[in-house]
Amino acid sequence: MAAPAADEAWCRETVPRVMELVSPRLPQRDVCALLAVSPWCYRSLVGNPRLWEVLDMHEMKNAGDRLISALSLARYHHLKVLNLEFAQNIEDQHFVHLKEMSGISLENLEFLNLNACQKISDKGIEAITSLCPNLQGLSIYWIVGLTDLSIGHITKNCRQIVDLNLSGCKNISDKGMSLIANSYQGLKKLNITRCVKLTDDGLKEVLQRCSLLESLNLYALSSFTDKVYKDIGLLTNLTFLDLCGAQNLTDDGLVCISRCGGLTYLNLTWCVRVTDAGVIAIAQGCRSLELLSLFGIVAVTDACLEALSKSCSNSLRTLDVNGCVGIKRRSWDDLLKLFPLLSCFKVHS
């Protein structure tokens, strides 16, 4: 009888303890599978709230129905992160249903990812954000049907947002930017890639009121001018700036941006009006640059490389000068003499 008793003790005590130690390192779907190993494992894992702070339904089929089922379980009542990126079969009705269900609470949710959930409209955004009053990060990348109404719902329901990704939301206008500027003075990250309806006025209001921004992504927005680019220089905390395709950016704008002394990432790809003068100003003002892309800027020459080597040689790790025909080719050894920490250098062939 000793052996069966020992086996039972092993299954009841040791195995659940081992599972509890291992499970935080496993994908959540594997953790869910472990619930079926034994009643003891089930009780041990369900009783560990840290295991159920994240619900990852990335690319999952029938995500809407599965989300409702999951949030009906007590173990997800303290959920902090919900990832529905590219989830399939999730629509407004699922969020509306959650809002109407008793006992559903997402008060602890801090980050919500709805990237590419194309069937979600302003109505769905209103429903889901009403459940998440303490949300800090929201990503609604490439939900093209959303309008300024969604921004209104977000700013009304979620007052603590510091990270907002609106990339690809092509129907967001300056009105939405005004709502963001007036609601989120503590905003730290903003991605408005391909928000093509925006004008200088909308972005200017954000830059002037959201002075704590650390990351700003303006990729593929060609209509802005130096009128607003100059205000980027107000962002003293800025470390990440993507201006790829900023065709109206001139050296005057870059001189103002060079006041952002903490920049570590700067993408100037296809900023075709930029010359050595602008890049030299960046080199002198932004001495912590780790990545700089000058891809496709034909007016820059070796002069800007010399300036960068004097100011950023102790930080620059990635430099892209592909298409910069005014910059001569160098051997890797010669490049390392200019930039000892360089690990990636892209040059025209």
mmCIF file of C-alpha atoms in Angstrom:
data_model
loop_
_atom_site.group_PDB
_atom_site.id
_atom_site.type_symbol
_atom_site.label_atom_id
_atom_site.label_comp_id
_atom_site.label_asym_id
_atom_site.label_seq_id
_atom_site.Cartn_x
_atom_site.Cartn_y
_atom_site.Cartn_z
ATOM 1 C CA MET A 1 0.000 0.000 0.000
ATOM 2 C CA ALA A 2 2.990 2.301 0.518
ATOM 3 C CA ALA A 3 3.738 2.575 -3.185
ATOM 4 C CA PRO A 4 0.203 3.650 -4.251
ATOM 5 C CA ALA A 5 0.121 6.152 -1.364
ATOM 6 C CA ALA A 6 3.452 7.580 -2.476
ATOM 7 C CA ASP A 7 2.233 7.787 -6.074
ATOM 8 C CA GLU A 8 -0.900 9.614 -4.960
ATOM 9 C CA ALA A 9 1.130 12.067 -2.888
ATOM 10 C CA TRP A 10 3.382 12.658 -5.894
ATOM 11 C CA CYS A 11 0.378 13.385 -8.135
ATOM 12 C CA ARG A 12 -1.431 15.458 -5.516
ATOM 13 C CA GLU A 13 1.497 17.576 -4.282
ATOM 14 C CA THR A 14 4.666 17.343 -6.365
ATOM 15 C CA VAL A 15 3.254 17.387 -9.898
ATOM 16 C CA PRO A 16 1.019 20.439 -9.315
ATOM 17 C CA ARG A 17 3.942 22.269 -7.715
ATOM 18 C CA VAL A 18 6.199 21.485 -10.684
ATOM 19 C CA MET A 19 3.453 22.560 -13.095
ATOM 20 C CA GLU A 20 3.031 25.808 -11.191
ATOM 21 C CA LEU A 21 6.751 26.548 -11.475
ATOM 22 C CA VAL A 22 6.969 25.662 -15.156
ATOM 23 C CA SER A 23 3.684 27.123 -16.409
ATOM 24 C CA PRO A 24 4.680 30.840 -16.315
ATOM 25 C CA ARG A 25 7.269 30.042 -18.993
ATOM 26 C CA LEU A 26 4.800 28.256 -21.284
ATOM 27 C CA PRO A 27 2.465 29.637 -23.958
ATOM 28 C CA GLN A 28 -0.987 30.204 -22.515
ATOM 29 C CA ARG A 29 -2.567 27.524 -24.705
ATOM 30 C CA ASP A 30 -0.182 24.967 -23.165
ATOM 31 C CA VAL A 31 -1.101 26.155 -19.678
ATOM 32 C CA CYS A 32 -4.777 25.615 -20.513
ATOM 33 C CA ALA A 33 -3.922 22.077 -21.645
ATOM 34 C CA LEU A 34 -2.264 21.395 -18.289
ATOM 35 C CA LEU A 35 -5.572 22.006 -16.528
ATOM 36 C CA ALA A 36 -6.707 18.595 -17.752
ATOM 37 C CA VAL A 37 -3.750 16.686 -16.325
ATOM 38 C CA SER A 38 -5.375 16.091 -12.953
ATOM 39 C CA PRO A 39 -7.810 17.688 -10.486
ATOM 40 C CA TRP A 40 -4.849 18.713 -8.326
ATOM 41 C CA CYS A 41 -3.115 20.437 -11.246
ATOM 42 C CA TYR A 42 -6.360 22.174 -12.107
ATOM 43 C CA ARG A 43 -6.797 23.580 -8.606
ATOM 44 C CA SER A 44 -3.159 24.605 -8.343
ATOM 45 C CA LEU A 45 -3.029 26.400 -11.704
ATOM 46 C CA VAL A 46 -6.447 28.041 -11.498
ATOM 47 C CA GLY A 47 -5.529 29.333 -8.055
ATOM 48 C CA ASN A 48 -2.482 31.172 -9.398
ATOM 49 C CA PRO A 49 -3.831 34.562 -10.588
ATOM 50 C CA ARG A 50 -0.586 35.534 -12.344
ATOM 51 C CA LEU A 51 -1.156 32.810 -14.942
ATOM 52 C CA TRP A 52 -4.424 34.391 -16.069
ATOM 53 C CA GLU A 53 -3.429 38.019 -16.414
ATOM 54 C CA VAL A 54 -2.914 37.573 -20.173
ATOM 55 C CA LEU A 55 -5.442 36.243 -22.675
ATOM 56 C CA ASP A 56 -3.823 35.689 -26.069
ATOM 57 C CA MET A 57 -6.272 34.951 -28.883
ATOM 58 C CA HIS A 58 -3.953 36.104 -31.644
ATOM 59 C CA GLU A 59 -5.091 34.721 -35.056
ATOM 60 C CA MET A 60 -7.578 32.418 -33.337
ATOM 61 C CA LYS A 61 -10.669 31.211 -35.197
ATOM 62 C CA ASN A 62 -14.142 31.862 -33.747
ATOM 63 C CA ALA A 63 -12.483 34.378 -31.467
ATOM 64 C CA GLY A 64 -15.692 36.241 -30.604
ATOM 65 C CA ASP A 65 -17.476 33.241 -29.091
ATOM 66 C CA ARG A 66 -14.290 32.025 -27.439
ATOM 67 C CA LEU A 67 -13.716 35.439 -25.878
ATOM 68 C CA ILE A 68 -17.173 35.426 -24.327
ATOM 69 C CA SER A 69 -16.616 31.911 -22.971
ATOM 70 C CA ALA A 70 -13.206 32.792 -21.535
ATOM 71 C CA LEU A 71 -14.328 35.993 -19.832
ATOM 72 C CA SER A 72 -17.170 34.063 -18.210
ATOM 73 C CA LEU A 73 -14.560 32.157 -16.200
ATOM 74 C CA ALA A 74 -13.613 33.502 -12.793
ATOM 75 C CA ARG A 75 -9.909 33.025 -13.428
ATOM 76 C CA TYR A 76 -9.897 35.837 -16.004
ATOM 77 C CA HIS A 77 -11.525 38.409 -13.722
ATOM 78 C CA HIS A 78 -8.139 40.057 -13.120
ATOM 79 C CA LEU A 79 -7.090 40.138 -16.781
ATOM 80 C CA LYS A 80 -4.419 42.727 -17.615
ATOM 81 C CA VAL A 81 -3.613 42.023 -21.286
ATOM 82 C CA LEU A 82 -6.030 40.987 -24.050
ATOM 83 C CA ASN A 83 -4.585 40.250 -27.491
ATOM 84 C CA LEU A 84 -7.059 39.827 -30.349
ATOM 85 C CA GLU A 85 -4.661 40.758 -33.130
ATOM 86 C CA PHE A 86 -5.811 39.224 -36.441
ATOM 87 C CA ALA A 87 -8.415 37.215 -34.547
ATOM 88 C CA GLN A 88 -11.115 35.776 -36.798
ATOM 89 C CA ASN A 89 -14.891 35.961 -36.476
ATOM 90 C CA ILE A 90 -15.028 38.734 -33.926
ATOM 91 C CA GLU A 91 -17.641 41.437 -34.455
ATOM 92 C CA ASP A 92 -19.368 44.311 -32.680
ATOM 93 C CA GLN A 93 -22.052 41.963 -31.379
ATOM 94 C CA HIS A 94 -19.534 40.096 -29.255
ATOM 95 C CA PHE A 95 -18.392 43.246 -27.476
ATOM 96 C CA VAL A 96 -21.967 44.436 -27.062
ATOM 97 C CA HIS A 97 -22.864 41.036 -25.568
ATOM 98 C CA LEU A 98 -19.979 41.303 -23.105
ATOM 99 C CA LYS A 99 -21.177 44.741 -22.065
ATOM 100 C CA GLU A 100 -24.660 43.393 -21.396
ATOM 101 C CA MET A 101 -23.494 40.318 -19.476
ATOM 102 C CA SER A 102 -23.641 40.441 -15.703
ATOM 103 C CA GLY A 103 -20.470 39.635 -13.817
ATOM 104 C CA ILE A 104 -18.100 40.643 -16.633
ATOM 105 C CA SER A 105 -15.418 43.044 -15.450
ATOM 106 C CA LEU A 106 -12.302 44.244 -17.231
ATOM 107 C CA GLU A 107 -11.409 46.903 -14.702
ATOM 108 C CA ASN A 108 -7.863 45.552 -14.399
ATOM 109 C CA LEU A 109 -7.232 45.459 -18.150
ATOM 110 C CA GLU A 110 -4.175 47.556 -19.035
ATOM 111 C CA PHE A 111 -3.543 46.706 -22.699
ATOM 112 C CA LEU A 112 -5.957 45.801 -25.501
ATOM 113 C CA ASN A 113 -4.811 44.783 -28.987
ATOM 114 C CA LEU A 114 -7.506 44.784 -31.683
ATOM 115 C CA ASN A 115 -5.138 45.028 -34.635
ATOM 116 C CA ALA A 116 -6.774 44.155 -37.965
ATOM 117 C CA CYS A 117 -10.116 43.126 -36.450
ATOM 118 C CA GLN A 118 -11.775 44.524 -39.553
ATOM 119 C CA LYS A 119 -15.371 43.733 -38.587
ATOM 120 C CA ILE A 120 -15.210 46.011 -35.567
ATOM 121 C CA SER A 121 -16.852 49.423 -35.995
ATOM 122 C CA ASP A 122 -17.314 52.504 -33.822
ATOM 123 C CA LYS A 123 -20.143 50.640 -32.076
ATOM 124 C CA GLY A 124 -17.834 47.822 -31.021
ATOM 125 C CA ILE A 125 -15.181 50.244 -29.796
ATOM 126 C CA GLU A 126 -17.782 51.999 -27.635
ATOM 127 C CA ALA A 127 -18.855 48.685 -26.076
ATOM 128 C CA ILE A 128 -15.422 47.258 -25.320
ATOM 129 C CA THR A 129 -13.859 50.487 -24.031
ATOM 130 C CA SER A 130 -16.800 50.991 -21.667
ATOM 131 C CA LEU A 131 -15.611 47.825 -19.879
ATOM 132 C CA CYS A 132 -11.984 48.989 -19.572
ATOM 133 C CA PRO A 133 -11.824 52.208 -17.522
ATOM 134 C CA ASN A 134 -8.202 51.659 -16.512
ATOM 135 C CA LEU A 135 -6.831 50.845 -19.955
ATOM 136 C CA GLN A 136 -3.334 52.238 -20.530
ATOM 137 C CA GLY A 137 -2.534 50.907 -23.986
ATOM 138 C CA LEU A 138 -4.807 50.440 -27.014
ATOM 139 C CA SER A 139 -3.835 49.255 -30.477
ATOM 140 C CA ILE A 140 -6.412 49.375 -33.287
ATOM 141 C CA TYR A 141 -4.033 49.025 -36.220
ATOM 142 C CA TRP A 142 -5.659 48.855 -39.637
ATOM 143 C CA ILE A 143 -9.325 48.903 -38.705
ATOM 144 C CA VAL A 144 -10.108 51.203 -41.598
ATOM 145 C CA GLY A 145 -13.816 51.632 -40.839
ATOM 146 C CA LEU A 146 -13.269 53.443 -37.555
ATOM 147 C CA THR A 147 -13.980 57.172 -37.394
ATOM 148 C CA ASP A 148 -13.608 60.045 -34.957
ATOM 149 C CA LEU A 149 -16.577 58.566 -33.084
ATOM 150 C CA SER A 150 -14.266 55.818 -31.869
ATOM 151 C CA ILE A 151 -11.769 58.382 -30.608
ATOM 152 C CA GLY A 152 -14.640 60.027 -28.752
ATOM 153 C CA HIS A 153 -15.590 56.722 -27.101
ATOM 154 C CA ILE A 154 -11.968 55.963 -26.207
ATOM 155 C CA THR A 155 -11.276 59.356 -24.666
ATOM 156 C CA LYS A 156 -14.547 59.267 -22.746
ATOM 157 C CA ASN A 157 -14.249 55.724 -21.377
ATOM 158 C CA CYS A 158 -10.480 55.292 -20.944
ATOM 159 C CA ARG A 159 -8.912 58.272 -19.221
ATOM 160 C CA GLN A 160 -5.509 56.704 -18.494
ATOM 161 C CA ILE A 161 -4.267 55.900 -22.008
ATOM 162 C CA VAL A 162 -0.513 56.426 -22.475
ATOM 163 C CA ASP A 163 0.043 54.221 -25.552
ATOM 164 C CA LEU A 164 -2.214 54.628 -28.599
ATOM 165 C CA ASN A 165 -1.740 52.953 -31.981
ATOM 166 C CA LEU A 166 -4.091 54.253 -34.698
ATOM 167 C CA SER A 167 -1.967 53.062 -37.609
ATOM 168 C CA GLY A 168 -4.002 52.596 -40.776
ATOM 169 C CA CYS A 169 -7.186 54.175 -39.380
ATOM 170 C CA LYS A 170 -7.662 56.269 -42.491
ATOM 171 C CA ASN A 171 -10.900 57.927 -41.407
ATOM 172 C CA ILE A 172 -9.501 59.570 -38.279
ATOM 173 C CA SER A 173 -9.358 63.346 -38.787
ATOM 174 C CA ASP A 174 -8.084 66.440 -37.011
ATOM 175 C CA LYS A 175 -11.216 66.282 -34.835
ATOM 176 C CA GLY A 176 -9.991 62.988 -33.410
ATOM 177 C CA MET A 177 -6.538 64.463 -32.847
ATOM 178 C CA SER A 178 -8.112 67.337 -30.932
ATOM 179 C CA LEU A 179 -9.901 64.870 -28.650
ATOM 180 C CA ILE A 180 -6.608 63.067 -28.003
ATOM 181 C CA ALA A 181 -4.764 66.315 -27.332
ATOM 182 C CA ASN A 182 -7.381 67.468 -24.837
ATOM 183 C CA SER A 183 -7.682 64.117 -23.060
ATOM 184 C CA TYR A 184 -4.211 62.611 -22.887
ATOM 185 C CA GLN A 185 -1.593 65.131 -21.785
ATOM 186 C CA GLY A 186 0.317 62.170 -20.313
ATOM 187 C CA LEU A 187 0.453 60.274 -23.635
ATOM 188 C CA LYS A 188 3.832 58.595 -24.201
ATOM 189 C CA LYS A 189 3.398 56.649 -27.452
ATOM 190 C CA LEU A 190 1.405 57.642 -30.539
ATOM 191 C CA ASN A 191 1.331 55.848 -33.880
ATOM 192 C CA ILE A 192 -0.675 57.561 -36.625
ATOM 193 C CA THR A 193 0.901 55.789 -39.605
ATOM 194 C CA ARG A 194 -1.218 56.247 -42.750
ATOM 195 C CA CYS A 195 -3.865 58.353 -40.998
ATOM 196 C CA VAL A 196 -4.083 60.246 -44.271
ATOM 197 C CA LYS A 197 -6.880 62.671 -43.360
ATOM 198 C CA LEU A 198 -4.738 64.452 -40.786
ATOM 199 C CA THR A 199 -3.371 67.931 -41.434
ATOM 200 C CA ASP A 200 -0.775 70.122 -39.760
ATOM 201 C CA ASP A 201 -3.436 71.599 -37.482
ATOM 202 C CA GLY A 202 -4.456 68.263 -35.977
ATOM 203 C CA LEU A 203 -0.935 67.034 -35.297
ATOM 204 C CA LYS A 204 0.176 70.456 -34.068
ATOM 205 C CA GLU A 205 -2.454 70.396 -31.337
ATOM 206 C CA VAL A 206 -1.220 66.991 -30.150
ATOM 207 C CA LEU A 207 2.433 68.068 -30.145
ATOM 208 C CA GLN A 208 1.703 71.202 -28.156
ATOM 209 C CA ARG A 209 -0.434 69.513 -25.507
ATOM 210 C CA CYS A 210 1.095 66.015 -25.264
ATOM 211 C CA SER A 211 4.576 67.152 -24.305
ATOM 212 C CA LEU A 212 5.543 63.864 -22.617
ATOM 213 C CA LEU A 213 5.577 61.852 -25.860
ATOM 214 C CA GLU A 214 8.474 59.417 -26.049
ATOM 215 C CA SER A 215 7.556 57.645 -29.306
ATOM 216 C CA LEU A 216 5.970 59.208 -32.394
ATOM 217 C CA ASN A 217 5.334 57.290 -35.613
ATOM 218 C CA LEU A 218 4.373 59.419 -38.635
ATOM 219 C CA TYR A 219 5.269 56.819 -41.263
ATOM 220 C CA ALA A 220 3.755 57.327 -44.741
ATOM 221 C CA LEU A 221 2.264 60.758 -44.056
ATOM 222 C CA SER A 222 3.457 63.029 -46.824
ATOM 223 C CA SER A 223 1.144 66.023 -46.399
ATOM 224 C CA PHE A 224 2.600 67.513 -43.205
ATOM 225 C CA THR A 225 4.918 70.522 -43.518
ATOM 226 C CA ASP A 226 7.658 72.212 -41.533
ATOM 227 C CA LYS A 227 4.907 74.195 -39.802
ATOM 228 C CA VAL A 228 4.229 71.126 -37.662
ATOM 229 C CA TYR A 229 7.594 69.342 -37.911
ATOM 230 C CA LYS A 230 9.193 72.270 -36.076
ATOM 231 C CA ASP A 231 6.912 71.615 -33.095
ATOM 232 C CA ILE A 232 8.383 68.125 -32.707
ATOM 233 C CA GLY A 233 11.304 69.948 -31.134
ATOM 234 C CA LEU A 234 9.038 70.643 -28.156
ATOM 235 C CA LEU A 235 9.102 66.950 -27.212
ATOM 236 C CA THR A 236 12.092 66.818 -24.890
ATOM 237 C CA ASN A 237 11.366 63.190 -23.868
ATOM 238 C CA LEU A 238 11.213 61.870 -27.439
ATOM 239 C CA THR A 239 13.397 58.809 -28.131
ATOM 240 C CA PHE A 240 11.671 57.240 -31.186
ATOM 241 C CA LEU A 241 10.685 59.198 -34.314
ATOM 242 C CA ASP A 242 9.640 57.710 -37.660
ATOM 243 C CA LEU A 243 9.299 60.290 -40.446
ATOM 244 C CA CYS A 244 9.583 57.889 -43.380
ATOM 245 C CA GLY A 245 8.069 59.529 -46.465
ATOM 246 C CA ALA A 246 7.951 63.051 -44.992
ATOM 247 C CA GLN A 247 8.417 64.645 -48.392
ATOM 248 C CA ASN A 248 7.871 68.206 -47.159
ATOM 249 C CA LEU A 249 10.385 68.025 -44.325
ATOM 250 C CA THR A 250 13.279 70.440 -44.884
ATOM 251 C CA ASP A 251 16.500 71.202 -43.074
ATOM 252 C CA ASP A 252 14.679 73.914 -41.122
ATOM 253 C CA GLY A 253 12.362 71.290 -39.663
ATOM 254 C CA LEU A 254 15.274 68.992 -38.834
ATOM 255 C CA VAL A 255 17.107 71.798 -37.031
ATOM 256 C CA CYS A 256 14.116 72.090 -34.683
ATOM 257 C CA ILE A 257 13.865 68.309 -34.297
ATOM 258 C CA SER A 258 17.542 68.245 -33.298
ATOM 259 C CA ARG A 259 16.445 69.778 -29.968
ATOM 260 C CA CYS A 260 15.139 66.303 -29.052
ATOM 261 C CA GLY A 261 18.476 65.385 -27.517
ATOM 262 C CA GLY A 262 17.336 61.969 -26.294
ATOM 263 C CA LEU A 263 16.490 60.536 -29.722
ATOM 264 C CA THR A 264 17.819 57.009 -30.207
ATOM 265 C CA TYR A 265 15.779 56.039 -33.313
ATOM 266 C CA LEU A 266 15.270 58.345 -36.301
ATOM 267 C CA ASN A 267 13.893 57.211 -39.653
ATOM 268 C CA LEU A 268 14.299 59.812 -42.421
ATOM 269 C CA THR A 269 13.743 57.378 -45.298
ATOM 270 C CA TRP A 270 12.591 59.197 -48.442
ATOM 271 C CA CYS A 271 12.715 62.634 -46.784
ATOM 272 C CA VAL A 272 13.861 63.884 -50.169
ATOM 273 C CA ARG A 273 14.218 67.594 -49.322
ATOM 274 C CA VAL A 274 16.752 66.995 -46.579
ATOM 275 C CA THR A 275 20.426 67.869 -47.148
ATOM 276 C CA ASP A 276 23.676 67.671 -45.217
ATOM 277 C CA ALA A 277 22.727 70.751 -43.181
ATOM 278 C CA GLY A 278 19.736 69.036 -41.595
ATOM 279 C CA VAL A 279 21.557 65.784 -40.852
ATOM 280 C CA ILE A 280 24.526 67.664 -39.401
ATOM 281 C CA ALA A 281 22.139 69.497 -37.058
ATOM 282 C CA ILE A 282 20.714 66.122 -35.969
ATOM 283 C CA ALA A 283 24.230 64.763 -35.408
ATOM 284 C CA GLN A 284 25.149 67.716 -33.214
ATOM 285 C CA GLY A 285 21.914 67.751 -31.211
ATOM 286 C CA CYS A 286 21.056 64.052 -30.919
ATOM 287 C CA ARG A 287 24.198 62.414 -29.594
ATOM 288 C CA SER A 288 22.503 59.219 -28.426
ATOM 289 C CA LEU A 289 21.320 58.006 -31.829
ATOM 290 C CA GLU A 290 21.445 54.240 -32.188
ATOM 291 C CA LEU A 291 19.576 53.956 -35.505
ATOM 292 C CA LEU A 292 19.484 56.458 -38.363
ATOM 293 C CA SER A 293 17.997 55.853 -41.803
ATOM 294 C CA LEU A 294 18.803 58.241 -44.639
ATOM 295 C CA PHE A 295 17.540 55.819 -47.268
ATOM 296 C CA GLY A 296 16.810 57.500 -50.611
ATOM 297 C CA ILE A 297 18.077 60.997 -49.716
ATOM 298 C CA VAL A 298 20.262 61.904 -52.680
ATOM 299 C CA ALA A 299 21.367 65.312 -51.357
ATOM 300 C CA VAL A 300 23.403 64.032 -48.402
ATOM 301 C CA THR A 301 27.142 63.478 -48.729
ATOM 302 C CA ASP A 302 30.132 62.287 -46.734
ATOM 303 C CA ALA A 303 29.956 65.554 -44.793
ATOM 304 C CA CYS A 304 27.020 64.287 -42.743
ATOM 305 C CA LEU A 305 28.837 61.007 -42.060
ATOM 306 C CA GLU A 306 31.805 62.941 -40.723
ATOM 307 C CA ALA A 307 29.511 64.936 -38.433
ATOM 308 C CA LEU A 308 27.835 61.752 -37.218
ATOM 309 C CA SER A 309 31.210 60.147 -36.509
ATOM 310 C CA LYS A 310 32.204 63.097 -34.320
ATOM 311 C CA SER A 311 28.989 63.191 -32.281
ATOM 312 C CA CYS A 312 27.391 59.729 -32.409
ATOM 313 C CA SER A 313 30.309 57.325 -32.743
ATOM 314 C CA ASN A 314 29.711 55.952 -29.250
ATOM 315 C CA SER A 315 26.041 55.163 -29.841
ATOM 316 C CA LEU A 316 25.269 54.538 -33.529
ATOM 317 C CA ARG A 317 24.647 50.870 -34.271
ATOM 318 C CA THR A 318 22.498 50.921 -37.432
ATOM 319 C CA LEU A 319 23.010 53.304 -40.344
ATOM 320 C CA ASP A 320 21.113 53.070 -43.635
ATOM 321 C CA VAL A 321 22.453 55.169 -46.517
ATOM 322 C CA ASN A 322 21.054 53.010 -49.293
ATOM 323 C CA GLY A 323 20.320 55.256 -52.276
ATOM 324 C CA CYS A 324 22.453 58.105 -50.908
ATOM 325 C CA VAL A 325 24.586 58.437 -54.033
ATOM 326 C CA GLY A 326 26.639 61.265 -52.522
ATOM 327 C CA ILE A 327 28.102 58.951 -49.872
ATOM 328 C CA LYS A 328 31.054 56.902 -51.041
ATOM 329 C CA ARG A 329 31.477 53.221 -50.352
ATOM 330 C CA ARG A 330 33.799 52.166 -47.528
ATOM 331 C CA SER A 331 35.252 48.942 -46.256
ATOM 332 C CA TRP A 332 33.848 47.525 -43.046
ATOM 333 C CA ASP A 333 37.110 48.266 -41.250
ATOM 334 C CA ASP A 334 36.950 51.907 -42.304
ATOM 335 C CA LEU A 335 33.335 52.128 -41.130
ATOM 336 C CA LEU A 336 34.255 50.733 -37.722
ATOM 337 C CA LYS A 337 36.886 53.447 -37.394
ATOM 338 C CA LEU A 338 34.068 55.992 -37.719
ATOM 339 C CA PHE A 339 31.452 54.053 -35.744
ATOM 340 C CA PRO A 340 33.002 51.419 -33.430
ATOM 341 C CA LEU A 341 29.621 50.042 -32.293
ATOM 342 C CA LEU A 342 28.152 49.703 -35.799
ATOM 343 C CA SER A 343 26.543 46.321 -36.445
ATOM 344 C CA CYS A 344 24.367 47.105 -39.474
ATOM 345 C CA PHE A 345 25.293 49.347 -42.403
ATOM 346 C CA LYS A 346 23.214 49.518 -45.564
ATOM 347 C CA VAL A 347 24.648 51.239 -48.635
ATOM 348 C CA HIS A 348 23.748 51.483 -52.313
ATOM 349 C CA SER A 349 25.139 48.807 -54.551
#
